[in-house]
Every structure is written in C-alpha cells, then in structure tokens.
Amino acid sequence: MDHDDGSYDSVSYSPAESVIIPPAPLRATSVVVHRPASSALSYASKRTGLVYDARMKYHCEPISGDDDLHPEDPRRIWFIYKELQKAGLTEHEEDSEADRQWKLLRICARLAEPSEVALAHSIDHYKWVQRIAEMTDAQRRNLVKDADSVYFHPTTPFCARLAAGGAIEATRAVMTGAVKNAIAVIRPPGHHAEHGRAAGFCFFNNVGVAAKVTRKDFPDTCRKILILDWDVHHGNGVQQIFESDPNVLYISLHVHKGGFFYPAGDYGDESHVGLGAGEGKNINIPWPRHHMHDGDYIHAFQQIVMPVAYEFNPDLVLISAGFDAADGDTLGACFVSPNGYALMTSMLLTLANGKVVACLEGGYNLNSIAVSALAVTKILMGEKPAPVAVPGPSVDAIQTVQKVIKIHSKYWKCLYPKSSSVDLESLGGERLHDILQVRQNRRYAEQHMMYPLHLPLGGSDSGVDPGSFSDQVTSTPGWRKAQPLLIIFHDPPDTIGDPHPLTGAFDPHNIVVTQPSEPYIEWAVHNKFSVIDVNVPRYLKTMEDDSSTGELSEEDRTNATRDVASAIWENFVSVSEAPDIFLIGVGGAYAGLISFLNLAGETVQQRVSHIFAFAGKHALLPVARPTDDALSLWYFNHSTVFAAREHCIFDGPRKIRKKYGRILRTDANSVIEQLLYQKEQVLARMREGVKGEEGTGGEMKTDENPPPSAGIRKLEISTPPEPRLTAGTGSSTRLGSPIKLPRMGMFGVTGSGH
Ligand SMILES: [Zn+2]
C-alpha cells in the first residue's frame, strides 16, 4: 500500500517484481536544501533535517520466510519514520508555515555518485556492488556463500547508493546551514563496509562516504570531522577508511568480548589507535561483555569522548547511530535506554557549533530502534534530556575506560593519568610525586636542616631497591643526641584536584598539594626533638621490576615500609641516645609500621614511648606474636590508634581485642581531618615525653553511640597532671584535660579494666 507520506508497507513489496527503480521524486523535493546559509537565520530558528526514503526498503533478503526474518529487516526505517510521525514531528500538507518551524525538515536522499563512493571505496568495489543488480538469483545466492554476513537483492546497489546519498545530503544540508542538524534514517547500514569489501549487512560506508565528500566539498569550513560510533558493533570499515587520516577522529564504543563478537578479531581493540599521521585519531572503547548500560556509556563519554572531542575541536560530528546497544535488542544484548541516547546526543551537540548528523547503522529490535531514534531526534530538535538518574558505571566499564585512557593519554593532553612510557620520559616527563619529594626535601633542609638518611637496604625481604628510598627518608642532624626522637611514617602528599569543567583535565594550576603531617614535624623540631621523616611512596622500584611503572600492591608496600623501618632502627636509632622515642604512622603507611612492630625485639619495646596511628578508615592491624603474649599488651599500653567515626570495626557489638592497640574513635572520618583535629592531643602527649604503662589492660569495648559529653569525659590523651607517670606504675590515663579540645571532639574507647 502506498502511504500518503510516500512510504510503503514492506509487505506490499514483492521481491519478484523487483526492478531497478530510478530515484523518483518525493513530495519533499520541493524543499530547497542547497541554499546557502543565511546569516540572518539564527541557530535557534533553524530546523532539524530528516532523510527518509521509503525506497530504501527495497533491499531485502529474497529467500527469507516469515519465520526466519533477517535482522536487517526493511521495516527498520519504516518503524522509525512511523514513530517520528506519531510524535507529530513530520510535516503534513495542511501544516502552516508556523507549524513547520517545529517539525523536521525533509531532506531528499539521492543516489551517491560513483565518484563520491570512490572517495571511500575502491572503484572495483563500487563496480562489484553494481553487478549485483545484473546477476541471476542463482548467482546472487552463490555470492552469499563467500560474503561476510551480507545478503543480495536486485535493488541492493540502488538502495546502497541511496543510503550513501542520503548521508551525503543530510551532511550537506547541515554544512550549508539549511538545517541546524539532521538525522538520516537510512539502510542498508554502512560502518562495516571496508574500502574494498562489503561486510556485516553493509555495502557502502555511508558515514565514511559522507565524511569524505564533505571534506572535499567544504575544504574551508569542514577541516576536521568527529565520527562517533555507538553501534554495538565495531565499525571496522570506518576505522579502516580513516586509519591514517589525522583530520577524521573515529571513536567507537562497542562490545568486543576479547575479539569474540562481530566483527571478530583484534581490529576493534584499544591497541588500534590509527596509523602514521592518523595515530591517536582512532579510539576504540571495547566493552569486554554484553549488558552494558547508560551509566557505562555516559562514563565513557565523560572520561574519554567529550574531553578528547573538545581537544580535537571538530567542524562537524557524524554519529554512526546504530541502535543495537538499545535495551530490547537481543543481538546486542545491552541496556542503553532512549534517555541514554538522548544524553549522548545532547553532549555531542555541544561540539562543532551543533553541526551533528546522526546516520542510522544497525539496530534490530523494531520497537527499540524506533523509540531510541525518536529520543535522539527530539534532542536534535532542541529538547533537553529528561532529568532521569543514570546508574553508576560498572567495574568493567571503569576498567575499560582506564585502559583506553592509559593508551591514549600520550596523544591527548586532556587524558589523565599519563602513562609513564619511555616516550614521556624522553619528553622530560617526571612523576609529580618525585617533584614534590624534591621540593619537600629542599624545604626541610632549609627550615630544619633535615637531610636524606642513606639506608643500606640491599637484600631485604621485600626486594626493595635501596635507591628507591634514598630521597624518602630525611632526618634532622641531631638524631644521635640525647633528646626525644619522633619518627613519622606517612603517605605521599595528597593532591586535591579541581578538574577543568569541560575537558576534565587536571592542570598544574588547579591541583593543590597537602601534607598535613608537616605541622607535627615543625612542632617537634621547635621543641628540640630529633625527627626522622619517612615518606612511603605508592610506587617503588623493586629488584624484580625496575620499570617503576606500576603501583605497588598494599602488601608489597607494607613489606617495603617494614624493611625501611627496620633499617632505620638498626642503623640509626640503635646508636642514638634518644631517651624517648615516638612513632607516628599515617594512613596507608601505618600498615608498614605495624608490620615492623610485629617483628620488634625487646629493645624496641623498651625504648618506644608511644605509637600514634592515624588509621582513618584503613583496616586496623594487630600487633601480636604467637609466642609472646606480652607484645600485644605492650602495644595496647603504648599506642593510640585513631579510627574513623564510621570505621567498620565499630559495627556490631563485638569487643575489640587489645592487640589492635588502644583505639580512639574520632569524629573525623578521613586521615587528613584526624591529623588536623587530633594534633593538640598528640603534641601534648609528646610534650610531656611520657614513657610508661598507660593502662592496666582489659578488653576494649566500643561505645556504640556516645553522647558528645562522653567524648570529653573519656578524653584519653591530654597533658597529664603532676606527678608525671612513670614506667610500670599502671596508672590510669583517664585524666583531666587542661588543654583546648579539638574542633571535632573525640569519643573515647576505654579499656574495661578502668
Ligand atoms: Zn551493529
């Protein structure tokens, strides 16, 4: 049946009647789309273009029965058109001029010229496609056997040229300013068609041909094109055609499954970044599995697509808009919602002054592609995406995005973290960590005369390269003297970043470096303590691997810290006359300090006055030895472990064992806040230089929900009153507090023996 809009029901078309049909003019040909852009016409008043030509339905699988329909079904474009019609977005004859301003402007498809197709394909390939029309049915059936997932019909060459011509005309209308943007509802799809080969239901690479023609016809206004491919399959054809082209950036998000999803192999993996001048201009974001959803796609857009697109700064954006990642498509088996497509479209519209053309690729659930295409069209026309919450990205998406960023960060300034490749080092690249350490060492040297301590670490259990700690351990010159000694083990400086709102880039000017343990050192030096400062980096050069590219596992880092602590003890502390020794472990570095204490001999127990641990939410660790019960008791009596208010150790009614130390629950949750707000207590304790038994033991019990006043009443750490406590007295440390309370307060966790 011939519809009044010029479309046809697919059932009305009989393949047996097939002939090559010349491009008959449609009703919409009266629309002039080749007019030059009027400078008086503002962007907002321009309309969105629509390419739809019912004749593209002619190409169909001739032998298909009703129960075995090929997924690349002619009705695909008709379902989308019907959906747009139902939404009132298509024009009608009775529409007034005012009505039409709110509707899609119909753009006529036409047959792509051989010379246009030949910009993206070999002439041989063009001729091969043309010959399909002249073959007998038997010849075409034979051809299918050797082809890669394509079927042939007498109208195939006609429809393939019409689809490519539709993509060209949609793009041309956008470039001339006849429309602000456009959607081309075209088939057969194109993104699998390679330079000399049809594949994956595709004959001519519609988007590829349109990009080539536009670059040729608009050399001054269209220098760079972004092709964004959200079809669930990798667009191997687009990648191949533009692999060496620095002016066409191809970004594809697709299910890859390690190369076991069409088009199989490694061509769609993240390592294919482009060739020659086009290196870096091909970005594959290969999902390792199906079932990816809006949150995964939005994550990739926010982390890679948009930052890179802004940096590339295209003059035109072409979307290879397959809808086979849509919820409901069993072939793609992903869950992208219409709103997900709307969000991606609205982000892309912020590029290239809004010059965006969406060209249909795959998508095989007729309802899913219809509602998805409608969602995209509405955004193109100026609607805003619905304020619907998007789920967070899956672990697989986060890891995939990280992997891609690592590879592409060397091509794009906006992508972080930069991979510490040889290339970067040859560019004078240096880790921020190392730069900061040099700066801190210089400052400590100038302010406190602190200099690096050289540790003979060779042959240690952790396999730490001695050189890797050479700049991490610094000391005041008086470490041998008979004055209190503070040894502080801390994590590298924290960086607090404020990324660029558009590109997401972290630039040196918007990163702030914090080192909240510094005031402790200043105080100690001022109070005539010796200080040994140990920065525990998150990466180390190890004996096995001197590439220093990877981050240390927590276990390796703990072991390395333990060995460094042992070396400091054996080589420096053991020959120091310091009467009082205080150890501070901060954040992740606390684990290494505990590991050291677990090996500590009697001299450590005799000489260490107190251990302060700023654990935050880090796992609390025991100091215990099977053969030495006294060790845990000693640790309990000589430690203060600051645990975050929301630390999981306070969950449930279980008692906390003494081997975890004397735990204090702070109002603060982060290590940084703990360092800030517990400072006065820690300094007060050190000021007194107290050394001795600080409690009589007993099982620890947590106060589940103490009133604020309990924090004051049970305050444990303070300046003790006279007389000074001495070793072995067993005196209680529940003491009055003459000092000012910290802002965040402190909730005591007392031993039940008190
Ligand atoms: Zn597809």
PDB file of N, CA, C and O and ligand atoms in Angstrom, residues 191-192 231-233 324 362-364, ligand 1:
ATOM      1  N   HIS A 191      28.711   0.964   8.419  1.00  0.00           N
ATOM      2  CA  HIS A 191      30.004   1.093   9.110  1.00  0.00           C
ATOM      3  C   HIS A 191      30.901  -0.144   9.048  1.00  0.00           C
ATOM      4  O   HIS A 191      32.074  -0.056   9.384  1.00  0.00           O
ATOM      5  N   HIS A 192      30.359  -1.283   8.594  1.00  0.00           N
ATOM      6  CA  HIS A 192      31.234  -2.458   8.419  1.00  0.00           C
ATOM      7  C   HIS A 192      31.848  -2.517   7.016  1.00  0.00           C
ATOM      8  O   HIS A 192      32.750  -3.318   6.770  1.00  0.00           O
ATOM      9  N   ASP A 231      27.046   2.284  17.682  1.00  0.00           N
ATOM     10  CA  ASP A 231      26.516   0.968  17.309  1.00  0.00           C
ATOM     11  C   ASP A 231      27.202  -0.077  18.192  1.00  0.00           C
ATOM     12  O   ASP A 231      28.362   0.091  18.568  1.00  0.00           O
ATOM     13  N   VAL A 232      26.494  -1.148  18.536  1.00  0.00           N
ATOM     14  CA  VAL A 232      27.056  -2.126  19.471  1.00  0.00           C
ATOM     15  C   VAL A 232      28.239  -2.884  18.853  1.00  0.00           C
ATOM     16  O   VAL A 232      29.021  -3.504  19.555  1.00  0.00           O
ATOM     17  N   HIS A 233      28.363  -2.806  17.521  1.00  0.00           N
ATOM     18  CA  HIS A 233      29.488  -3.461  16.841  1.00  0.00           C
ATOM     19  C   HIS A 233      30.582  -2.450  16.506  1.00  0.00           C
ATOM     20  O   HIS A 233      30.303  -1.260  16.308  1.00  0.00           O
ATOM     21  N   ASP A 324      21.637  -0.941  18.161  1.00  0.00           N
ATOM     22  CA  ASP A 324      21.636  -2.339  18.596  1.00  0.00           C
ATOM     23  C   ASP A 324      22.241  -2.523  19.984  1.00  0.00           C
ATOM     24  O   ASP A 324      22.306  -3.643  20.483  1.00  0.00           O
ATOM     25  N   GLY A 362      23.145  -0.059  12.634  1.00  0.00           N
ATOM     26  CA  GLY A 362      22.396  -1.261  12.981  1.00  0.00           C
ATOM     27  C   GLY A 362      21.250  -0.971  13.938  1.00  0.00           C
ATOM     28  O   GLY A 362      20.856   0.178  14.137  1.00  0.00           O
ATOM     29  N   GLY A 363      20.760  -2.056  14.568  1.00  0.00           N
ATOM     30  CA  GLY A 363      19.623  -1.932  15.481  1.00  0.00           C
ATOM     31  C   GLY A 363      18.501  -2.794  14.958  1.00  0.00           C
ATOM     32  O   GLY A 363      17.972  -2.517  13.885  1.00  0.00           O
ATOM     33  N   TYR A 364      18.143  -3.854  15.701  1.00  0.00           N
ATOM     34  CA  TYR A 364      17.326  -4.905  15.097  1.00  0.00           C
ATOM     35  C   TYR A 364      16.026  -5.198  15.820  1.00  0.00           C
ATOM     36  O   TYR A 364      15.229  -5.993  15.356  1.00  0.00           O
TER      37      TYR A 364
HETATM   38 ZN    ZN B   1      25.654  -3.139  14.810  1.00  0.00          ZN
END
